[in-house]
């Protein structure tokens, strides 16, 4: 399967048999997977952050591992280490849970900075160095980290460099009453329903094929300028201490191409950019002291920036001349 729209529709349908009302999150996970990115999920306990990650990995037919982050987790617990074997008198390499297609770092902000940084090389370089040996990670490779925003005790806030490694961030909201009613009905009918019941509908070959299609999506020059206007706007905003990095611009470019592809287009529209503004930027920009004291949210800053910037209009030819 090489068509990203068919890929996404089948994944969404498979996951939707278990989860209710998380379509935006599944879209974001699909975008990250097809652009070699990583995703940060934030939400209060009980909103199914880990279940979403597990169900998604089941639907795409990839190997899944979960790491429960706590203050006593060491870097070697994630990457692996050499174990001495008495029987052979030699050291044997035991790889850690990071050697998987989909790695869920659950409650990542509970791990110490040293342990958090163990994921940096893996996320950026797609490889791990263990006692001098550099080992490639499986392909595809996707890190989904979760964090709880309401518990501060025993947590370590992700540093800016670590947050920047995540191409997208989504807030997993509490369900509305209608969705929660549907959820109760499903579990009342089948108490054993869960991620393990999600049917695999694609696989690694389909991921590779869909990625190639995404790479060929056309981005018109006015769209590129619009991306740069937004990212540079965060750097110049008087409420922002640190704006989006060049990595944010690249995340915008790649994610917009993937979003266009999974919605059946081979060209990017301004609406793709507008939809991705918060997922791409809300974890990257740092508000200044005045904005924090006045309780000006990151979302409000980004919405204000969007309103102040003119988007490319209908007169622009978004599709490629070759189409």
mmCIF file of C-alpha atoms in Angstrom:
data_model
loop_
_atom_site.group_PDB
_atom_site.id
_atom_site.type_symbol
_atom_site.label_atom_id
_atom_site.label_comp_id
_atom_site.label_asym_id
_atom_site.label_seq_id
_atom_site.Cartn_x
_atom_site.Cartn_y
_atom_site.Cartn_z
ATOM 1 C CA UNK A 1 0.000 0.000 0.000
ATOM 2 C CA UNK A 2 1.598 3.265 -1.149
ATOM 3 C CA UNK A 3 -1.378 5.642 -0.958
ATOM 4 C CA UNK A 4 -1.037 7.659 2.281
ATOM 5 C CA UNK A 5 -4.786 8.445 2.350
ATOM 6 C CA UNK A 6 -5.722 4.759 2.229
ATOM 7 C CA UNK A 7 -2.992 4.056 4.791
ATOM 8 C CA UNK A 8 -4.388 6.682 7.177
ATOM 9 C CA UNK A 9 -8.049 5.776 6.638
ATOM 10 C CA UNK A 10 -7.410 2.120 7.440
ATOM 11 C CA UNK A 11 -5.358 2.950 10.549
ATOM 12 C CA UNK A 12 -8.007 5.400 11.761
ATOM 13 C CA UNK A 13 -10.783 2.861 11.227
ATOM 14 C CA UNK A 14 -8.875 0.084 13.008
ATOM 15 C CA UNK A 15 -7.978 2.244 16.017
ATOM 16 C CA UNK A 16 -11.493 3.725 16.070
ATOM 17 C CA UNK A 17 -12.906 0.292 16.837
ATOM 18 C CA UNK A 18 -11.382 0.667 20.328
ATOM 19 C CA UNK A 19 -10.787 4.384 20.939
ATOM 20 C CA UNK A 20 -13.368 7.144 20.827
ATOM 21 C CA UNK A 21 -12.805 10.776 19.873
ATOM 22 C CA UNK A 22 -9.027 10.778 19.312
ATOM 23 C CA UNK A 23 -8.966 11.309 15.558
ATOM 24 C CA UNK A 24 -6.649 14.342 15.746
ATOM 25 C CA UNK A 25 -4.103 12.374 17.805
ATOM 26 C CA UNK A 26 -4.118 9.429 15.391
ATOM 27 C CA UNK A 27 -3.657 11.880 12.513
ATOM 28 C CA UNK A 28 -0.666 13.393 14.306
ATOM 29 C CA UNK A 29 0.884 9.994 15.013
ATOM 30 C CA UNK A 30 0.451 9.040 11.350
ATOM 31 C CA UNK A 31 2.065 12.299 10.241
ATOM 32 C CA UNK A 32 5.028 11.703 12.570
ATOM 33 C CA UNK A 33 5.439 8.109 11.394
ATOM 34 C CA UNK A 34 5.443 9.120 7.728
ATOM 35 C CA UNK A 35 7.955 11.939 8.303
ATOM 36 C CA UNK A 36 10.373 10.130 10.654
ATOM 37 C CA UNK A 37 9.285 12.325 13.545
ATOM 38 C CA UNK A 38 8.383 11.792 17.201
ATOM 39 C CA UNK A 39 5.362 12.824 19.247
ATOM 40 C CA UNK A 40 4.840 14.192 22.755
ATOM 41 C CA UNK A 41 1.400 13.530 24.281
ATOM 42 C CA UNK A 42 0.316 15.530 27.309
ATOM 43 C CA UNK A 43 -2.817 14.982 29.346
ATOM 44 C CA UNK A 44 -4.222 14.302 32.788
ATOM 45 C CA UNK A 45 -4.258 10.708 34.064
ATOM 46 C CA UNK A 46 -6.880 8.418 32.597
ATOM 47 C CA UNK A 47 -7.313 9.962 29.137
ATOM 48 C CA UNK A 48 -5.725 6.923 27.404
ATOM 49 C CA UNK A 49 -2.408 8.437 26.304
ATOM 50 C CA UNK A 50 -0.600 5.091 26.546
ATOM 51 C CA UNK A 51 -3.579 3.212 25.129
ATOM 52 C CA UNK A 52 -3.579 5.490 22.083
ATOM 53 C CA UNK A 53 0.108 4.751 21.455
ATOM 54 C CA UNK A 54 -0.387 1.014 21.931
ATOM 55 C CA UNK A 55 -3.473 0.861 19.698
ATOM 56 C CA UNK A 56 -1.717 2.851 16.982
ATOM 57 C CA UNK A 57 1.289 0.527 16.983
ATOM 58 C CA UNK A 58 -1.048 -2.483 16.786
ATOM 59 C CA UNK A 59 -2.863 -1.011 13.789
ATOM 60 C CA UNK A 60 0.346 -0.325 11.852
ATOM 61 C CA UNK A 61 1.689 -3.800 12.595
ATOM 62 C CA UNK A 62 4.929 -2.676 14.211
ATOM 63 C CA UNK A 63 6.813 -3.884 17.281
ATOM 64 C CA UNK A 64 5.890 -1.895 20.374
ATOM 65 C CA UNK A 65 7.650 -1.449 23.713
ATOM 66 C CA UNK A 66 6.711 0.680 26.715
ATOM 67 C CA UNK A 67 9.155 2.187 29.196
ATOM 68 C CA UNK A 68 7.697 3.347 32.494
ATOM 69 C CA UNK A 69 9.827 6.351 33.361
ATOM 70 C CA UNK A 70 10.635 6.798 37.062
ATOM 71 C CA UNK A 71 13.482 8.605 38.872
ATOM 72 C CA UNK A 72 15.390 5.338 39.376
ATOM 73 C CA UNK A 73 15.431 4.374 35.673
ATOM 74 C CA UNK A 74 19.010 4.535 34.345
ATOM 75 C CA UNK A 75 20.178 5.251 30.777
ATOM 76 C CA UNK A 76 21.337 1.634 30.443
ATOM 77 C CA UNK A 77 17.802 0.497 31.264
ATOM 78 C CA UNK A 78 16.724 2.179 28.027
ATOM 79 C CA UNK A 79 19.618 1.595 25.647
ATOM 80 C CA UNK A 80 20.994 -1.695 26.977
ATOM 81 C CA UNK A 81 24.340 -2.854 28.322
ATOM 82 C CA UNK A 82 26.895 -5.662 28.268
ATOM 83 C CA UNK A 83 26.203 -8.566 30.649
ATOM 84 C CA UNK A 84 28.956 -10.901 31.844
ATOM 85 C CA UNK A 85 28.155 -14.599 31.269
ATOM 86 C CA UNK A 86 29.896 -17.047 33.633
ATOM 87 C CA UNK A 87 29.252 -19.950 31.258
ATOM 88 C CA UNK A 88 31.279 -18.398 28.441
ATOM 89 C CA UNK A 89 33.510 -16.010 30.382
ATOM 90 C CA UNK A 90 32.540 -13.241 27.972
ATOM 91 C CA UNK A 91 30.403 -10.125 27.957
ATOM 92 C CA UNK A 92 27.178 -10.365 25.994
ATOM 93 C CA UNK A 93 25.295 -7.362 24.620
ATOM 94 C CA UNK A 94 21.746 -7.092 25.898
ATOM 95 C CA UNK A 95 19.850 -4.420 23.974
ATOM 96 C CA UNK A 96 17.297 -2.287 25.777
ATOM 97 C CA UNK A 97 13.645 -1.531 24.992
ATOM 98 C CA UNK A 98 14.622 1.369 22.719
ATOM 99 C CA UNK A 99 15.339 -1.245 20.041
ATOM 100 C CA UNK A 100 11.762 -1.354 18.810
ATOM 101 C CA UNK A 101 9.717 0.262 16.050
ATOM 102 C CA UNK A 102 7.419 2.173 18.401
ATOM 103 C CA UNK A 103 8.832 3.172 21.791
ATOM 104 C CA UNK A 104 6.481 4.680 24.365
ATOM 105 C CA UNK A 105 8.271 6.633 27.098
ATOM 106 C CA UNK A 106 5.476 6.800 29.653
ATOM 107 C CA UNK A 107 5.567 9.836 31.983
ATOM 108 C CA UNK A 108 8.877 10.963 30.521
ATOM 109 C CA UNK A 109 9.077 13.923 32.922
ATOM 110 C CA UNK A 110 9.415 11.518 35.863
ATOM 111 C CA UNK A 111 12.825 10.380 34.623
ATOM 112 C CA UNK A 112 15.979 12.255 35.597
ATOM 113 C CA UNK A 113 17.608 14.571 33.008
ATOM 114 C CA UNK A 114 20.415 12.032 32.547
ATOM 115 C CA UNK A 115 17.928 9.335 31.618
ATOM 116 C CA UNK A 116 15.869 11.677 29.448
ATOM 117 C CA UNK A 117 19.012 12.513 27.494
ATOM 118 C CA UNK A 118 19.536 8.802 26.748
ATOM 119 C CA UNK A 119 16.752 9.168 24.207
ATOM 120 C CA UNK A 120 18.369 12.142 22.458
ATOM 121 C CA UNK A 121 20.779 10.223 20.241
ATOM 122 C CA UNK A 122 18.155 7.602 19.469
ATOM 123 C CA UNK A 123 15.554 10.172 18.451
ATOM 124 C CA UNK A 124 17.874 12.317 16.367
ATOM 125 C CA UNK A 125 20.421 9.886 14.953
ATOM 126 C CA UNK A 126 18.368 6.663 14.831
ATOM 127 C CA UNK A 127 21.231 4.886 16.545
ATOM 128 C CA UNK A 128 22.470 4.015 20.034
ATOM 129 C CA UNK A 129 26.026 3.864 21.361
ATOM 130 C CA UNK A 130 26.621 1.240 24.049
ATOM 131 C CA UNK A 131 30.112 1.224 25.569
ATOM 132 C CA UNK A 132 31.680 2.393 22.319
ATOM 133 C CA UNK A 133 29.590 0.228 19.998
ATOM 134 C CA UNK A 134 27.202 2.153 17.723
ATOM 135 C CA UNK A 135 24.114 0.161 16.771
ATOM 136 C CA UNK A 136 21.389 1.187 14.300
ATOM 137 C CA UNK A 137 17.790 1.216 15.495
ATOM 138 C CA UNK A 138 14.966 -0.574 13.673
ATOM 139 C CA UNK A 139 13.278 1.078 10.698
ATOM 140 C CA UNK A 140 10.744 2.595 11.051
ATOM 141 C CA UNK A 141 11.425 4.116 14.482
ATOM 142 C CA UNK A 142 8.974 6.303 16.379
ATOM 143 C CA UNK A 143 9.144 7.624 19.951
ATOM 144 C CA UNK A 144 5.863 8.557 21.634
ATOM 145 C CA UNK A 145 6.401 10.193 25.013
ATOM 146 C CA UNK A 146 3.639 10.991 27.485
ATOM 147 C CA UNK A 147 3.599 13.411 30.372
ATOM 148 C CA UNK A 148 1.158 14.481 33.067
ATOM 149 C CA UNK A 149 0.762 18.264 33.438
ATOM 150 C CA UNK A 150 -0.854 18.347 36.880
ATOM 151 C CA UNK A 151 1.645 16.528 39.112
ATOM 152 C CA UNK A 152 4.794 18.513 39.868
ATOM 153 C CA UNK A 153 6.255 16.492 42.724
ATOM 154 C CA UNK A 154 8.976 14.092 41.620
ATOM 155 C CA UNK A 155 9.050 15.369 38.040
ATOM 156 C CA UNK A 156 11.796 16.896 35.895
ATOM 157 C CA UNK A 157 10.668 19.309 33.191
ATOM 158 C CA UNK A 158 11.969 18.430 29.754
ATOM 159 C CA UNK A 159 14.745 20.835 28.726
ATOM 160 C CA UNK A 160 14.219 22.872 25.569
ATOM 161 C CA UNK A 161 16.720 20.777 23.584
ATOM 162 C CA UNK A 162 14.796 17.619 24.448
ATOM 163 C CA UNK A 163 11.399 19.115 23.599
ATOM 164 C CA UNK A 164 12.737 20.264 20.249
ATOM 165 C CA UNK A 165 13.429 16.636 19.304
ATOM 166 C CA UNK A 166 9.663 16.016 19.196
ATOM 167 C CA UNK A 167 8.280 17.092 15.834
ATOM 168 C CA UNK A 168 4.731 17.336 17.202
ATOM 169 C CA UNK A 169 2.992 17.761 20.546
ATOM 170 C CA UNK A 170 -0.681 17.073 21.229
ATOM 171 C CA UNK A 171 -2.842 17.709 24.254
ATOM 172 C CA UNK A 172 -5.062 14.683 24.962
ATOM 173 C CA UNK A 173 -8.261 16.264 26.243
ATOM 174 C CA UNK A 174 -10.946 14.782 28.438
ATOM 175 C CA UNK A 175 -13.729 13.306 26.260
ATOM 176 C CA UNK A 176 -17.035 15.083 25.842
ATOM 177 C CA UNK A 177 -20.158 13.504 27.297
ATOM 178 C CA UNK A 178 -21.253 11.898 24.026
ATOM 179 C CA UNK A 179 -17.863 10.246 23.439
ATOM 180 C CA UNK A 180 -17.701 9.061 27.035
ATOM 181 C CA UNK A 181 -21.185 7.554 26.697
ATOM 182 C CA UNK A 182 -20.002 5.635 23.627
ATOM 183 C CA UNK A 183 -16.971 4.482 25.611
ATOM 184 C CA UNK A 184 -19.143 3.183 28.448
ATOM 185 C CA UNK A 185 -21.393 1.355 25.995
ATOM 186 C CA UNK A 186 -18.423 -0.364 24.345
ATOM 187 C CA UNK A 187 -16.908 -1.554 27.615
ATOM 188 C CA UNK A 188 -20.314 -2.614 28.912
ATOM 189 C CA UNK A 189 -20.758 -4.790 25.830
ATOM 190 C CA UNK A 190 -17.168 -6.104 25.793
ATOM 191 C CA UNK A 191 -15.171 -5.597 29.031
ATOM 192 C CA UNK A 192 -12.047 -7.095 27.395
ATOM 193 C CA UNK A 193 -11.853 -4.544 24.602
ATOM 194 C CA UNK A 194 -8.438 -2.885 24.425
ATOM 195 C CA UNK A 195 -5.390 -2.203 22.240
ATOM 196 C CA UNK A 196 -4.757 -5.936 21.921
ATOM 197 C CA UNK A 197 -8.020 -6.246 19.962
ATOM 198 C CA UNK A 198 -6.942 -3.716 17.323
ATOM 199 C CA UNK A 199 -6.445 -5.401 13.949
ATOM 200 C CA UNK A 200 -3.135 -4.761 12.118
ATOM 201 C CA UNK A 201 -4.058 -3.203 8.777
ATOM 202 C CA UNK A 202 -0.679 -2.105 7.377
ATOM 203 C CA UNK A 203 2.974 -3.000 7.954
ATOM 204 C CA UNK A 204 6.585 -1.837 7.579
ATOM 205 C CA UNK A 205 6.517 -2.124 3.775
ATOM 206 C CA UNK A 206 3.439 0.095 3.610
ATOM 207 C CA UNK A 207 5.103 2.667 5.867
ATOM 208 C CA UNK A 208 8.122 2.810 3.559
ATOM 209 C CA UNK A 209 5.974 3.124 0.428
ATOM 210 C CA UNK A 210 3.765 5.852 1.941
ATOM 211 C CA UNK A 211 6.855 7.780 3.063
ATOM 212 C CA UNK A 212 8.095 7.928 -0.525
ATOM 213 C CA UNK A 213 4.773 9.365 -1.682
ATOM 214 C CA UNK A 214 4.839 11.980 1.104
ATOM 215 C CA UNK A 215 8.357 13.057 0.101
ATOM 216 C CA UNK A 216 7.063 13.946 -3.397
ATOM 217 C CA UNK A 217 4.235 16.221 -2.197
ATOM 218 C CA UNK A 218 4.575 19.692 -3.729
ATOM 219 C CA UNK A 219 5.081 22.765 -1.527
ATOM 220 C CA UNK A 220 4.568 26.032 -3.416
ATOM 221 C CA UNK A 221 6.936 28.917 -2.736
ATOM 222 C CA UNK A 222 4.218 31.051 -1.047
ATOM 223 C CA UNK A 223 3.582 28.162 1.372
ATOM 224 C CA UNK A 224 7.287 27.996 2.208
ATOM 225 C CA UNK A 225 7.278 31.746 2.832
ATOM 226 C CA UNK A 226 4.194 31.353 5.034
ATOM 227 C CA UNK A 227 6.008 28.730 7.134
ATOM 228 C CA UNK A 228 8.987 31.049 7.558
ATOM 229 C CA UNK A 229 6.710 33.992 8.400
ATOM 230 C CA UNK A 230 5.184 31.988 11.244
ATOM 231 C CA UNK A 231 8.443 30.593 12.647
ATOM 232 C CA UNK A 232 10.243 33.931 12.435
ATOM 233 C CA UNK A 233 7.165 35.571 13.930
ATOM 234 C CA UNK A 234 7.634 33.493 17.084
ATOM 235 C CA UNK A 235 11.215 34.745 17.352
ATOM 236 C CA UNK A 236 10.137 38.387 17.048
ATOM 237 C CA UNK A 237 7.055 38.187 19.272
ATOM 238 C CA UNK A 238 7.440 40.447 22.353
ATOM 239 C CA UNK A 239 5.848 37.751 24.547
ATOM 240 C CA UNK A 240 8.346 35.064 23.532
ATOM 241 C CA UNK A 241 11.800 34.587 24.988
ATOM 242 C CA UNK A 242 12.838 31.784 22.625
ATOM 243 C CA UNK A 243 11.018 31.166 19.353
ATOM 244 C CA UNK A 244 10.945 28.266 16.921
ATOM 245 C CA UNK A 245 14.258 26.831 15.706
ATOM 246 C CA UNK A 246 15.175 25.837 12.136
ATOM 247 C CA UNK A 247 14.166 22.314 13.221
ATOM 248 C CA UNK A 248 10.657 23.735 13.724
ATOM 249 C CA UNK A 249 10.648 25.029 10.132
ATOM 250 C CA UNK A 250 11.660 21.592 8.857
ATOM 251 C CA UNK A 251 9.009 19.934 11.022
ATOM 252 C CA UNK A 252 6.434 22.311 9.516
ATOM 253 C CA UNK A 253 7.541 21.483 5.989
ATOM 254 C CA UNK A 254 7.546 17.719 6.467
ATOM 255 C CA UNK A 255 4.376 17.527 8.552
ATOM 256 C CA UNK A 256 2.415 19.686 6.102
ATOM 257 C CA UNK A 257 3.417 17.388 3.241
ATOM 258 C CA UNK A 258 2.265 14.343 5.208
ATOM 259 C CA UNK A 259 -1.022 15.986 6.203
ATOM 260 C CA UNK A 260 -1.730 16.887 2.575
ATOM 261 C CA UNK A 261 -0.971 13.319 1.478
ATOM 262 C CA UNK A 262 -3.185 11.589 4.048
ATOM 263 C CA UNK A 263 -6.018 13.898 2.999
ATOM 264 C CA UNK A 264 -5.632 12.854 -0.619
ATOM 265 C CA UNK A 265 -3.642 15.777 -2.036
ATOM 266 C CA UNK A 266 -0.201 15.972 -3.617
ATOM 267 C CA UNK A 267 0.196 19.641 -2.704
ATOM 268 C CA UNK A 268 0.103 21.622 0.557
ATOM 269 C CA UNK A 269 -2.572 24.216 1.343
ATOM 270 C CA UNK A 270 -2.459 27.073 3.876
ATOM 271 C CA UNK A 271 -5.022 25.170 5.970
ATOM 272 C CA UNK A 272 -2.451 22.384 6.463
ATOM 273 C CA UNK A 273 -0.069 24.933 7.956
ATOM 274 C CA UNK A 274 -2.728 26.529 10.154
ATOM 275 C CA UNK A 275 -3.792 23.137 11.532
ATOM 276 C CA UNK A 276 -0.198 22.262 12.418
ATOM 277 C CA UNK A 277 0.808 25.541 14.075
ATOM 278 C CA UNK A 278 0.089 24.430 17.650
ATOM 279 C CA UNK A 279 1.340 20.813 17.324
ATOM 280 C CA UNK A 280 4.618 22.015 15.780
ATOM 281 C CA UNK A 281 5.271 25.093 17.912
ATOM 282 C CA UNK A 282 3.547 24.985 21.294
ATOM 283 C CA UNK A 283 6.291 22.901 22.934
ATOM 284 C CA UNK A 284 9.113 24.794 21.254
ATOM 285 C CA UNK A 285 8.500 28.406 22.163
ATOM 286 C CA UNK A 286 9.372 29.737 25.615
ATOM 287 C CA UNK A 287 7.252 32.585 26.993
ATOM 288 C CA UNK A 288 9.017 35.477 28.678
ATOM 289 C CA UNK A 289 8.456 36.454 32.296
ATOM 290 C CA UNK A 290 5.792 39.062 31.533
ATOM 291 C CA UNK A 291 3.733 36.567 29.516
ATOM 292 C CA UNK A 292 3.957 33.965 32.264
ATOM 293 C CA UNK A 293 3.014 36.439 35.013
ATOM 294 C CA UNK A 294 0.043 37.705 33.014
ATOM 295 C CA UNK A 295 -0.989 34.098 32.341
ATOM 296 C CA UNK A 296 -0.814 34.567 28.582
ATOM 297 C CA UNK A 297 -0.953 31.052 27.176
ATOM 298 C CA UNK A 298 1.205 29.702 24.380
ATOM 299 C CA UNK A 299 -1.956 28.931 22.443
ATOM 300 C CA UNK A 300 -3.097 32.562 22.686
ATOM 301 C CA UNK A 301 0.296 33.784 21.472
ATOM 302 C CA UNK A 302 0.196 31.464 18.449
ATOM 303 C CA UNK A 303 -3.409 32.336 17.602
ATOM 304 C CA UNK A 304 -2.571 36.026 17.762
ATOM 305 C CA UNK A 305 0.414 35.472 15.498
ATOM 306 C CA UNK A 306 -1.712 33.615 12.940
ATOM 307 C CA UNK A 307 -4.285 36.409 12.895
ATOM 308 C CA UNK A 308 -1.570 38.980 12.236
ATOM 309 C CA UNK A 309 -0.037 37.135 9.276
ATOM 310 C CA UNK A 310 -1.771 37.034 5.875
ATOM 311 C CA UNK A 311 -2.073 33.523 4.465
ATOM 312 C CA UNK A 312 -1.490 32.842 0.750
ATOM 313 C CA UNK A 313 -4.755 33.564 -1.072
ATOM 314 C CA UNK A 314 -6.821 31.793 -3.703
ATOM 315 C CA UNK A 315 -4.839 33.475 -6.477
ATOM 316 C CA UNK A 316 -1.799 31.323 -5.617
ATOM 317 C CA UNK A 317 -1.241 28.145 -7.621
ATOM 318 C CA UNK A 318 -0.633 25.584 -4.888
ATOM 319 C CA UNK A 319 -0.377 22.517 -7.112
ATOM 320 C CA UNK A 320 2.705 21.775 -9.173
ATOM 321 C CA UNK A 321 2.655 22.678 -12.846
ATOM 322 C CA UNK A 322 3.466 19.023 -13.573
ATOM 323 C CA UNK A 323 0.232 17.777 -11.953
#
